[in-house]
Amino acid sequence: MLVSLGTVNAERGRRFYEMVCEAVTDQPIRVVIAAPDGMIGAPPDNVLVRSWVPQLRLLPHLSAV
C-alpha cells in the first residue's frame, strides 16, 4: 500500500501519517509512506517512509494507494 498526500498537502499531514502508522502496526501488510523528512517519528517495522518515491514504477506492485 502506498500512502501519500501529494506535494500540496504533505506538510499538513503529520497527524494523518501518525494515524496511518497506528492503523497498520502489527498488520500483515507492507506500507510505503511518501512524506517530508521529519514528519514521522519511528514508524512500525512494516512501514517504509521516504521523502520521495517513484509512484508510477510502484503502481504495478501495489494493492492500494
XYZ file of C-alpha atoms in Angstrom:
65
model
C 0.000 0.000 0.000
C 1.216 3.496 -0.806
C 0.200 6.465 1.317
C 0.825 9.964 0.019
C -0.812 13.344 0.415
C 0.933 14.696 -2.645
C 3.134 17.757 -2.697
C 0.446 20.331 -1.879
C -0.835 18.840 1.396
C 2.218 16.888 2.551
C 3.376 19.453 5.122
C -0.026 19.432 6.869
C -0.231 15.674 7.248
C 1.618 14.957 10.492
C -1.480 13.687 12.357
C -2.671 11.788 9.281
C 0.645 9.965 8.951
C 0.619 9.154 12.682
C -2.872 7.663 12.336
C -1.800 5.578 9.334
C 1.142 4.181 11.285
C -1.099 3.364 14.250
C -3.653 1.670 11.992
C -1.176 -0.613 10.221
C 1.024 -1.529 13.188
C 1.195 -5.334 13.508
C -0.899 -5.808 10.360
C 0.302 -8.325 7.745
C 0.864 -5.658 5.112
C 3.786 -3.589 3.844
C 3.182 0.156 3.637
C 5.197 2.829 1.863
C 4.572 6.379 3.041
C 5.761 9.289 0.936
C 6.157 12.103 3.463
C 8.508 15.022 4.043
C 11.605 14.322 6.139
C 10.957 14.529 9.867
C 7.186 14.217 9.514
C 7.071 10.694 11.009
C 8.992 9.620 14.089
C 9.805 5.925 14.376
C 7.487 4.032 12.028
C 6.453 0.432 12.709
C 8.549 -2.325 11.134
C 6.100 -2.833 8.275
C 6.204 0.845 7.214
C 8.844 2.317 4.916
C 8.995 6.121 4.914
C 10.627 8.049 2.084
C 10.528 11.733 1.167
C 10.069 10.747 -2.480
C 9.028 7.553 -4.252
C 8.709 6.700 -7.962
C 4.935 6.325 -7.827
C 4.432 5.241 -11.436
C 7.035 2.499 -11.058
C 5.474 1.325 -7.790
C 1.880 1.154 -9.044
C 2.124 -2.331 -10.609
C 3.325 -3.713 -7.265
C 0.675 -2.086 -5.058
C -2.635 -3.401 -3.819
C -3.853 0.017 -2.673
C -3.000 3.713 -2.881
